[in-house]
Amino acid sequence: MRRHTLFICACLIILAGRAHAQEGTMQAEFRREGESFKANCAKFSLTSLAGCGEVLFTGHPLHIAVGSVAPQNGFGFGPAFVRRWNPNNNWRLNINADGVVSNNGSWRAGFYLKAVRTKIEPGSGAVRPFPIFNVYAQATSLNKIAYYGLGPNTARADQTFFGMRETIIGTNVVYPVFKPLNLALLGEVNGRFVDIRESNGNSAPSIEQVHTEATAPGLTRQPASAQFGEGVRARPTLFADYLRLNYSVNFQQFVAGESRYSFRRLTVDLAHQIPLYKKTRSLAPRDHNGPDDCSVGSTTSTDSCPPITRDREGSIGLRLLISESFTSSGNVVPFYFQPTLGGSDINGQSALASFQDYRFRAPNLLLLQGSIEHSLYGPVGLSFRAETGRVALTRSDLEFKHMVHSYAAGLTLRAGGFPMVYLMFAWGSNEGTRTIASMNTSLLGGAGRPSLY
């Protein structure tokens, strides 16, 4: 009995020592962040203002998460936790967790784990790009989403609103295969759980007062869906880094609890960035980061976010986006999983800014975008964007005809790792003009969050 007691005590001492060592590592990170906060935020001055903002909104391991939750659902803020560490020579781990609440009561909470496999195989002397594995759980509740009906011929007067909660639990992988083209294979498995609810107290009626299952498929029932995806992505830089490509092709399968709501989707996204200066930063997110992490490096916990720069920057952007859906006989694509054009979509991606948010919705989408952005003073820049696109109920109607157009110009803010902010005036539609203010949901350089559709 005494031996067993001594053995248990010895185990507890070892575990306590390990726990103390782990606690010491965390304490060191909090201590460094506290010292940085004291140095930059204890006394107000113009010289320390930028440094204080970096600590408050991009610091490790804690900072304030800010950003637009989704179009029409206000500006959210809340706590964010970031932890990066190297458990051994084979893996680098990155944990992000955050939760934000907006001024209209909408919210989002998520947990995101990244595992970067850094092991060098025996006999291999070359350092290859690292495979990245992601595991995540995210819940989003939105109180106000506009719905005008399906297809390209809806009217602005058809506006209704609905509320939605979606929980996504899943995993994905980015597996590099050909370094010269920065080519990677993509794979994902997600469980999607959606609940559609009424949205009252708005300028237009709630969706269930106007629409039925026939005009809004999925309105009466939202079965859980297993969503699988496979794809390929290429991000090469050409002509001495004066042409940066971000090409991706993804094929997804949505398998619903009720087979009627099962469908498949093909998405082709061809984005081009043409830097005007050598120091112009890439606009692509960094795969090794979580949404709350803007670190430049991918190896250790000491890597920091890029500082606010006064370098002269500018670039031209060109993008072609095509999304097509495939259904079996008798099946439909639920309206809440259909992409949209107009203002910004549910993920906060701008498209046809002069139209109202979510203005056109259909299973198939075509979008062409051209933009130019140039630094004005420090992190503040000028931006102009021209867009044209259309949605279609059938793939055969998805063609470069009868497209609607939009233009926008305004100011952008790209300050270190702070979420990108833009204030734009948009025109060009036959439905008036708009002034748009928005802030990205992820830090600049942080990876994106799981798509809501």
Short mmCIF file of C-alpha atoms in Angstrom, two decimals:
data_model
loop_
_atom_site.label_atom_id
_atom_site.label_comp_id
_atom_site.label_asym_id
_atom_site.label_seq_id
_atom_site.Cartn_x
_atom_site.Cartn_y
_atom_site.Cartn_z
CA MET A 1 0.00 0.00 0.00
CA ARG A 2 2.83 2.32 0.93
CA ARG A 3 4.56 1.57 -2.40
CA HIS A 4 1.40 2.41 -4.28
CA THR A 5 1.08 5.67 -2.33
CA LEU A 6 4.70 6.62 -3.09
CA PHE A 7 4.20 5.73 -6.77
CA ILE A 8 1.07 7.90 -6.98
CA CYS A 9 2.83 10.78 -5.22
CA ALA A 10 5.77 10.50 -7.62
CA CYS A 11 3.39 10.60 -10.60
CA LEU A 12 1.62 13.65 -9.17
CA ILE A 13 4.95 15.40 -8.64
CA ILE A 14 5.97 14.70 -12.25
CA LEU A 15 2.61 15.87 -13.60
CA ALA A 16 2.70 18.95 -11.39
CA GLY A 17 6.16 19.78 -12.68
CA ARG A 18 5.03 19.43 -16.26
CA ALA A 19 1.93 21.54 -15.59
CA HIS A 20 4.12 24.18 -13.92
CA ALA A 21 6.42 24.25 -16.95
CA GLN A 22 3.43 24.64 -19.26
CA GLU A 23 2.02 27.37 -17.02
CA GLY A 24 5.39 29.09 -17.11
CA THR A 25 5.33 29.21 -20.91
CA MET A 26 1.89 30.80 -20.89
CA GLN A 27 2.92 33.17 -18.13
CA ALA A 28 5.89 34.29 -20.21
CA GLU A 29 3.63 35.07 -23.17
CA PHE A 30 1.21 37.05 -21.01
CA ARG A 31 4.13 38.84 -19.34
CA ARG A 32 5.56 39.92 -22.69
CA GLU A 33 2.18 41.12 -23.86
CA GLY A 34 1.69 42.99 -20.58
CA GLU A 35 5.08 44.67 -20.96
CA SER A 36 4.22 45.66 -24.53
CA PHE A 37 0.86 47.05 -23.37
CA LYS A 38 2.51 49.06 -20.62
CA ALA A 39 5.15 50.45 -22.97
CA ASN A 40 2.67 51.47 -25.66
CA CYS A 41 -0.63 52.18 -23.90
CA ALA A 42 0.22 53.43 -20.39
CA LYS A 43 0.65 57.00 -21.60
CA PHE A 44 -1.21 58.54 -24.50
CA SER A 45 0.90 60.02 -27.25
CA LEU A 46 0.74 60.16 -31.03
CA THR A 47 3.98 58.19 -31.32
CA SER A 48 2.66 55.29 -29.22
CA LEU A 49 -0.87 55.24 -30.65
CA ALA A 50 -0.05 52.78 -33.46
CA GLY A 51 1.86 50.48 -31.10
CA CYS A 52 -1.01 50.48 -28.61
CA GLY A 53 -3.46 49.59 -31.37
CA GLU A 54 -1.26 46.68 -32.44
CA VAL A 55 -1.19 45.29 -28.90
CA LEU A 56 -4.94 45.70 -28.37
CA PHE A 57 -6.13 44.29 -31.70
CA THR A 58 -3.37 41.93 -32.91
CA GLY A 59 -1.43 40.92 -29.78
CA HIS A 60 -0.63 37.38 -28.57
CA PRO A 61 -2.04 35.53 -26.71
CA LEU A 62 -5.06 37.82 -26.10
CA HIS A 63 -6.49 40.67 -28.11
CA ILE A 64 -9.78 42.29 -29.06
CA ALA A 65 -11.44 40.75 -32.13
CA VAL A 66 -13.30 43.26 -34.29
CA GLY A 67 -14.99 43.20 -37.67
CA SER A 68 -18.26 43.15 -39.57
CA VAL A 69 -20.13 39.98 -38.56
CA ALA A 70 -22.01 39.84 -41.89
CA PRO A 71 -23.68 42.46 -44.12
CA GLN A 72 -26.73 44.06 -42.45
CA ASN A 73 -25.79 42.55 -39.07
CA GLY A 74 -23.59 45.27 -37.68
CA PHE A 75 -20.13 45.59 -36.26
CA GLY A 76 -18.95 42.97 -33.76
CA PHE A 77 -16.27 42.84 -31.14
CA GLY A 78 -15.18 40.41 -28.42
CA PRO A 79 -12.18 38.48 -27.07
CA ALA A 80 -9.73 36.44 -29.15
CA PHE A 81 -7.10 33.94 -27.97
CA VAL A 82 -4.06 32.95 -30.06
CA ARG A 83 -1.47 30.34 -29.11
CA ARG A 84 1.37 29.02 -31.26
CA TRP A 85 3.90 26.45 -30.13
CA ASN A 86 6.24 23.74 -31.37
CA PRO A 87 5.62 20.47 -29.51
CA ASN A 88 8.45 18.76 -31.45
CA ASN A 89 10.49 19.01 -34.63
CA ASN A 90 7.72 17.47 -36.73
CA TRP A 91 4.77 19.76 -35.95
CA ARG A 92 3.89 23.41 -35.45
CA LEU A 93 0.51 24.06 -33.82
CA ASN A 94 -1.66 27.16 -33.91
CA ILE A 95 -4.85 27.61 -31.87
CA ASN A 96 -7.29 30.47 -32.43
CA ALA A 97 -10.50 30.96 -30.50
CA ASP A 98 -12.79 33.97 -30.57
CA GLY A 99 -16.31 35.20 -29.97
CA VAL A 100 -17.90 38.46 -31.12
CA VAL A 101 -21.31 40.06 -30.64
CA SER A 102 -22.65 42.82 -32.89
CA ASN A 103 -24.81 45.83 -32.13
CA ASN A 104 -27.94 44.09 -33.53
CA GLY A 105 -27.51 40.99 -31.36
CA SER A 106 -25.91 38.77 -34.01
CA TRP A 107 -22.87 36.77 -32.95
CA ARG A 108 -20.13 34.38 -34.02
CA ALA A 109 -17.98 32.02 -31.96
CA GLY A 110 -15.28 29.70 -33.24
CA PHE A 111 -12.35 27.44 -32.44
CA TYR A 112 -9.65 26.88 -35.08
CA LEU A 113 -6.69 24.50 -34.80
CA LYS A 114 -3.89 24.37 -37.37
CA ALA A 115 -1.24 21.68 -37.47
CA VAL A 116 1.72 22.32 -39.79
CA ARG A 117 3.74 19.16 -40.54
CA THR A 118 7.39 20.22 -40.74
CA LYS A 119 9.09 16.82 -40.69
CA ILE A 120 11.90 16.40 -43.24
CA GLU A 121 11.90 12.89 -44.61
CA PRO A 122 15.17 10.91 -44.27
CA GLY A 123 17.43 11.30 -47.29
CA SER A 124 15.73 14.51 -48.40
CA GLY A 125 17.93 17.59 -48.29
CA ALA A 126 15.44 20.04 -49.78
CA VAL A 127 12.97 21.97 -47.61
CA ARG A 128 9.54 21.48 -49.16
CA PRO A 129 6.38 23.51 -48.49
CA PHE A 130 4.62 22.25 -45.37
CA PRO A 131 1.27 20.39 -45.44
CA ILE A 132 -1.29 22.15 -43.24
CA PHE A 133 -4.16 20.40 -41.48
CA ASN A 134 -7.10 22.33 -40.00
CA VAL A 135 -9.80 21.38 -37.51
CA TYR A 136 -12.50 23.89 -36.62
CA ALA A 137 -15.90 24.43 -35.04
CA GLN A 138 -17.80 27.64 -35.72
CA ALA A 139 -21.30 28.82 -34.86
CA THR A 140 -22.84 31.95 -36.40
CA SER A 141 -26.19 33.54 -35.63
CA LEU A 142 -27.44 36.34 -37.90
CA ASN A 143 -30.64 38.26 -37.21
CA LYS A 144 -31.10 40.03 -40.54
CA ILE A 145 -30.43 38.65 -44.03
CA ALA A 146 -32.22 39.98 -47.10
CA TYR A 147 -34.00 37.70 -49.56
CA TYR A 148 -35.48 38.95 -52.85
CA GLY A 149 -36.35 35.62 -54.42
CA LEU A 150 -34.32 33.51 -56.83
CA GLY A 151 -32.84 34.40 -60.18
CA PRO A 152 -31.72 37.53 -62.02
CA ASN A 153 -35.15 39.07 -62.57
CA THR A 154 -36.25 39.84 -59.02
CA ALA A 155 -37.23 43.39 -58.06
CA ARG A 156 -35.94 45.47 -55.19
CA ALA A 157 -39.54 45.78 -53.97
CA ASP A 158 -39.53 41.98 -53.41
CA GLN A 159 -37.28 42.38 -50.36
CA THR A 160 -37.92 40.20 -47.32
CA PHE A 161 -35.74 39.24 -44.37
CA PHE A 162 -34.86 36.08 -42.45
CA GLY A 163 -32.63 35.07 -39.56
CA MET A 164 -30.24 32.14 -39.60
CA ARG A 165 -28.01 30.15 -37.30
CA GLU A 166 -25.36 27.86 -38.82
CA THR A 167 -22.93 25.58 -37.03
CA ILE A 168 -19.99 24.16 -38.98
CA ILE A 169 -17.77 21.39 -37.63
CA GLY A 170 -15.08 20.13 -39.95
CA THR A 171 -11.55 19.65 -41.12
CA ASN A 172 -9.55 20.50 -44.23
CA VAL A 173 -6.04 20.12 -45.59
CA VAL A 174 -3.73 22.13 -47.84
CA TYR A 175 -1.15 19.72 -49.27
CA PRO A 176 1.63 21.26 -51.43
CA VAL A 177 2.71 19.13 -54.39
CA PHE A 178 4.70 21.35 -56.81
CA LYS A 179 6.77 24.22 -55.43
CA PRO A 180 7.56 26.12 -58.69
CA LEU A 181 3.83 26.83 -59.20
CA ASN A 182 3.05 26.93 -55.46
CA LEU A 183 0.57 24.19 -56.34
CA ALA A 184 -1.44 22.48 -53.60
CA LEU A 185 -4.20 19.89 -53.35
CA LEU A 186 -7.21 20.82 -51.21
CA GLY A 187 -9.60 18.59 -49.30
CA GLU A 188 -12.37 19.19 -46.77
CA VAL A 189 -15.08 17.44 -44.77
CA ASN A 190 -17.71 19.53 -42.99
CA GLY A 191 -20.88 18.96 -41.06
CA ARG A 192 -23.35 21.83 -41.56
CA PHE A 193 -26.33 22.45 -39.29
CA VAL A 194 -28.65 25.29 -40.32
CA ASP A 195 -31.72 26.76 -38.66
CA ILE A 196 -33.81 29.39 -40.49
CA ARG A 197 -36.00 31.70 -38.41
CA GLU A 198 -38.22 34.73 -38.91
CA SER A 199 -36.84 38.27 -38.84
CA ASN A 200 -39.34 40.91 -37.75
CA GLY A 201 -39.16 44.61 -37.00
CA ASN A 202 -37.56 45.51 -40.33
CA SER A 203 -38.61 47.74 -43.20
CA ALA A 204 -39.81 44.68 -45.15
CA PRO A 205 -41.78 41.56 -44.13
CA SER A 206 -40.28 38.38 -42.77
CA ILE A 207 -39.59 35.70 -45.37
CA GLU A 208 -42.28 33.23 -44.25
CA GLN A 209 -44.99 35.88 -44.77
CA VAL A 210 -44.28 36.04 -48.51
CA HIS A 211 -42.46 32.89 -49.61
CA THR A 212 -43.14 29.16 -49.53
CA GLU A 213 -41.03 26.07 -50.11
CA ALA A 214 -41.63 26.51 -53.85
CA THR A 215 -40.11 30.02 -54.01
CA ALA A 216 -37.50 29.52 -51.26
CA PRO A 217 -36.36 25.86 -51.25
CA GLY A 218 -35.37 24.84 -47.74
CA LEU A 219 -37.60 27.37 -46.00
CA THR A 220 -39.73 24.80 -44.17
CA ARG A 221 -37.00 22.20 -43.49
CA GLN A 222 -33.25 22.52 -43.01
CA PRO A 223 -31.80 19.01 -42.68
CA ALA A 224 -28.23 18.57 -41.51
CA SER A 225 -25.73 18.20 -44.36
CA ALA A 226 -22.40 16.47 -44.74
CA GLN A 227 -20.30 18.51 -47.16
CA PHE A 228 -17.22 17.12 -48.88
CA GLY A 229 -14.80 18.99 -51.12
CA GLU A 230 -11.77 18.39 -53.30
CA GLY A 231 -9.75 20.92 -55.22
CA VAL A 232 -6.48 22.27 -56.51
CA ARG A 233 -4.89 25.69 -56.01
CA ALA A 234 -1.95 27.45 -57.67
CA ARG A 235 -0.32 30.64 -56.35
CA PRO A 236 2.75 31.26 -58.53
CA THR A 237 4.56 34.58 -58.86
CA LEU A 238 5.77 35.45 -62.37
CA PHE A 239 7.84 38.12 -64.13
CA ALA A 240 10.08 38.94 -61.15
CA ASP A 241 7.05 39.09 -58.82
CA TYR A 242 5.16 41.59 -60.96
CA LEU A 243 2.35 39.11 -61.58
CA ARG A 244 0.83 37.09 -58.73
CA LEU A 245 -1.77 34.47 -59.51
CA ASN A 246 -4.26 32.91 -57.11
CA TYR A 247 -6.10 30.20 -59.05
CA SER A 248 -8.36 27.60 -57.46
CA VAL A 249 -10.82 24.97 -58.69
CA ASN A 250 -13.05 23.29 -56.10
CA PHE A 251 -15.70 20.61 -56.39
CA GLN A 252 -18.08 20.15 -53.43
CA GLN A 253 -20.74 17.60 -52.60
CA PHE A 254 -23.56 18.47 -50.19
CA VAL A 255 -25.23 15.31 -48.85
CA ALA A 256 -28.35 16.26 -46.89
CA GLY A 257 -30.34 14.28 -44.35
CA GLU A 258 -33.22 14.55 -46.83
CA SER A 259 -31.92 13.52 -50.24
CA ARG A 260 -34.05 16.16 -51.99
CA TYR A 261 -31.68 18.87 -50.72
CA SER A 262 -28.46 17.17 -51.88
CA PHE A 263 -26.46 18.83 -54.66
CA ARG A 264 -22.95 19.38 -56.03
CA ARG A 265 -21.08 22.60 -56.78
CA LEU A 266 -18.10 23.49 -58.99
CA THR A 267 -16.28 26.76 -58.25
CA VAL A 268 -13.56 28.26 -60.43
CA ASP A 269 -11.83 31.32 -58.96
CA LEU A 270 -9.08 33.00 -61.02
CA ALA A 271 -7.57 36.02 -59.25
CA HIS A 272 -4.64 38.14 -60.45
CA GLN A 273 -2.62 40.77 -58.62
CA ILE A 274 -0.28 43.00 -60.64
CA PRO A 275 1.96 44.93 -58.21
CA LEU A 276 2.99 48.41 -59.29
CA TYR A 277 5.95 48.45 -56.90
CA LYS A 278 8.37 45.84 -55.65
CA LYS A 279 7.34 46.30 -52.00
CA THR A 280 3.61 45.87 -52.65
CA ARG A 281 2.32 43.20 -50.29
CA SER A 282 0.49 40.10 -51.42
CA LEU A 283 -3.24 40.19 -50.71
CA ALA A 284 -3.54 36.40 -50.29
CA PRO A 285 -4.10 35.09 -46.74
CA ARG A 286 -1.33 33.05 -45.12
CA ASP A 287 -2.28 29.38 -44.77
CA HIS A 288 -0.26 28.87 -41.57
CA ASN A 289 -2.29 31.51 -39.70
CA GLY A 290 -5.68 31.30 -38.08
CA PRO A 291 -8.24 34.09 -38.58
CA ASP A 292 -6.99 35.89 -35.43
CA ASP A 293 -3.29 35.56 -36.28
CA CYS A 294 -1.37 37.87 -38.64
CA SER A 295 2.13 36.48 -38.01
CA VAL A 296 4.52 36.65 -40.92
CA GLY A 297 6.52 33.49 -40.11
CA SER A 298 5.23 29.94 -39.71
CA THR A 299 7.77 28.32 -37.40
CA THR A 300 7.80 29.70 -33.87
CA SER A 301 5.57 31.49 -31.39
CA THR A 302 7.81 34.56 -31.49
CA ASP A 303 6.88 35.52 -35.05
CA SER A 304 5.06 38.84 -35.04
CA CYS A 305 2.60 40.66 -37.27
CA PRO A 306 3.96 43.02 -39.92
CA PRO A 307 4.39 46.61 -38.71
CA ILE A 308 2.46 49.55 -40.10
CA THR A 309 4.40 50.69 -43.14
CA ARG A 310 4.74 53.92 -45.05
CA ASP A 311 6.10 52.20 -48.14
CA ARG A 312 4.56 53.25 -51.43
CA GLU A 313 2.30 50.42 -52.55
CA GLY A 314 -0.14 49.84 -55.35
CA SER A 315 -1.61 47.03 -57.43
CA ILE A 316 -4.09 46.17 -60.15
CA GLY A 317 -6.48 43.29 -59.50
CA LEU A 318 -8.41 41.14 -61.98
CA ARG A 319 -10.73 38.29 -61.04
CA LEU A 320 -13.05 35.81 -62.72
CA LEU A 321 -15.40 33.79 -60.49
CA ILE A 322 -17.71 31.05 -61.78
CA SER A 323 -19.91 28.90 -59.54
CA GLU A 324 -22.17 26.18 -60.97
CA SER A 325 -24.51 23.79 -59.15
CA PHE A 326 -25.58 20.30 -60.21
CA THR A 327 -28.73 18.54 -59.00
CA SER A 328 -30.33 15.19 -59.67
CA SER A 329 -33.88 14.98 -60.96
CA GLY A 330 -36.26 16.28 -58.29
CA ASN A 331 -33.52 17.79 -56.13
CA VAL A 332 -33.07 21.48 -55.26
CA VAL A 333 -30.32 23.68 -53.87
CA PRO A 334 -31.50 25.17 -50.53
CA PHE A 335 -31.75 28.95 -50.85
CA TYR A 336 -29.46 29.50 -47.84
CA PHE A 337 -26.63 27.59 -49.59
CA GLN A 338 -26.93 29.57 -52.83
CA PRO A 339 -24.32 32.26 -53.64
CA THR A 340 -25.36 35.91 -53.99
CA LEU A 341 -24.33 39.04 -55.86
CA GLY A 342 -24.93 42.58 -54.65
CA GLY A 343 -23.22 44.60 -51.94
CA SER A 344 -21.41 41.85 -50.06
CA ASP A 345 -22.27 38.19 -49.66
CA ILE A 346 -22.81 36.42 -46.34
CA ASN A 347 -19.04 35.86 -45.97
CA GLY A 348 -18.39 39.60 -46.36
CA GLN A 349 -16.95 39.33 -49.90
CA SER A 350 -17.82 42.40 -51.97
CA ALA A 351 -19.48 41.86 -55.37
CA LEU A 352 -21.54 44.45 -57.31
CA ALA A 353 -21.24 47.00 -54.52
CA SER A 354 -23.84 49.47 -55.86
CA PHE A 355 -26.66 46.93 -55.37
CA GLN A 356 -28.16 46.04 -52.01
CA ASP A 357 -26.55 43.22 -50.01
CA TYR A 358 -27.66 39.73 -51.17
CA ARG A 359 -29.56 41.39 -54.04
CA PHE A 360 -29.34 38.49 -56.56
CA ARG A 361 -29.40 34.85 -55.44
CA ALA A 362 -29.30 31.66 -57.53
CA PRO A 363 -27.52 28.29 -57.74
CA ASN A 364 -25.21 29.58 -60.51
CA LEU A 365 -23.06 32.71 -60.54
CA LEU A 366 -20.66 34.57 -62.85
CA LEU A 367 -18.58 37.56 -61.70
CA LEU A 368 -15.85 39.70 -63.29
CA GLN A 369 -13.97 42.21 -61.14
CA GLY A 370 -11.27 44.75 -61.90
CA SER A 371 -9.68 47.01 -59.31
CA ILE A 372 -6.80 49.38 -58.70
CA GLU A 373 -5.52 50.39 -55.28
CA HIS A 374 -2.73 52.78 -54.37
CA SER A 375 -1.34 54.04 -51.08
CA LEU A 376 -2.28 57.62 -50.24
CA TYR A 377 -0.60 58.30 -46.88
CA GLY A 378 0.87 55.58 -44.72
CA PRO A 379 -1.68 52.76 -44.35
CA VAL A 380 -4.49 54.76 -46.03
CA GLY A 381 -5.09 54.04 -49.70
CA LEU A 382 -7.32 54.97 -52.61
CA SER A 383 -9.30 52.27 -54.41
CA PHE A 384 -11.43 52.01 -57.55
CA ARG A 385 -13.39 48.92 -58.54
CA ALA A 386 -15.42 47.95 -61.62
CA GLU A 387 -17.61 44.84 -61.55
CA THR A 388 -20.04 42.99 -63.76
CA GLY A 389 -21.89 39.75 -63.20
CA ARG A 390 -25.09 37.78 -63.19
CA VAL A 391 -26.79 34.84 -61.50
CA ALA A 392 -28.75 32.07 -63.24
CA LEU A 393 -31.26 29.44 -62.22
CA THR A 394 -29.82 26.98 -64.74
CA ARG A 395 -26.24 26.46 -65.89
CA SER A 396 -27.21 26.98 -69.53
CA ASP A 397 -28.24 30.58 -68.71
CA LEU A 398 -24.84 31.40 -67.20
CA GLU A 399 -23.31 33.38 -70.06
CA PHE A 400 -21.60 36.70 -70.74
CA LYS A 401 -24.87 38.39 -71.68
CA HIS A 402 -27.38 40.57 -69.85
CA MET A 403 -24.90 41.21 -67.04
CA VAL A 404 -25.39 43.98 -64.48
CA HIS A 405 -22.64 46.48 -63.69
CA SER A 406 -21.31 48.36 -60.69
CA TYR A 407 -18.51 50.82 -59.87
CA ALA A 408 -17.08 51.90 -56.54
CA ALA A 409 -14.37 54.28 -55.32
CA GLY A 410 -13.15 55.21 -51.89
CA LEU A 411 -10.60 54.74 -49.12
CA THR A 412 -8.97 51.63 -47.73
CA LEU A 413 -7.00 51.06 -44.53
CA ARG A 414 -4.33 48.34 -44.38
CA ALA A 415 -2.54 48.96 -41.08
CA GLY A 416 -0.11 46.17 -40.20
CA GLY A 417 -2.17 43.16 -39.21
CA PHE A 418 -5.33 45.14 -38.38
CA PRO A 419 -8.42 43.90 -40.28
CA MET A 420 -8.77 45.66 -43.60
CA VAL A 421 -11.24 48.56 -43.52
CA TYR A 422 -12.83 50.19 -46.53
CA LEU A 423 -15.20 53.15 -47.05
CA MET A 424 -16.58 53.20 -50.59
CA PHE A 425 -19.12 55.12 -52.66
CA ALA A 426 -20.76 52.83 -55.24
CA TRP A 427 -22.79 53.64 -58.34
CA GLY A 428 -23.69 52.24 -61.73
CA SER A 429 -26.80 50.20 -61.05
CA ASN A 430 -30.32 51.24 -61.94
CA GLU A 431 -31.22 51.05 -58.25
CA GLY A 432 -29.40 54.14 -56.97
CA THR A 433 -26.10 54.66 -55.18
CA ARG A 434 -24.67 53.34 -51.91
CA THR A 435 -22.07 54.32 -49.33
CA ILE A 436 -20.43 51.26 -47.78
CA ALA A 437 -18.29 50.94 -44.67
CA SER A 438 -16.97 47.51 -43.75
CA MET A 439 -14.20 45.75 -41.84
CA ASN A 440 -12.89 42.25 -42.60
CA THR A 441 -13.74 39.38 -40.27
CA SER A 442 -10.08 38.22 -40.07
CA LEU A 443 -6.80 39.97 -39.41
CA LEU A 444 -4.88 41.12 -42.46
CA GLY A 445 -2.78 38.08 -43.38
CA GLY A 446 -4.97 35.76 -41.34
CA ALA A 447 -6.66 32.77 -42.95
CA GLY A 448 -10.34 32.96 -43.81
CA ARG A 449 -13.14 31.37 -41.84
CA PRO A 450 -15.31 28.50 -43.12
CA SER A 451 -17.76 29.68 -45.78
CA LEU A 452 -21.39 29.94 -44.70
CA TYR A 453 -22.63 28.61 -48.06
#
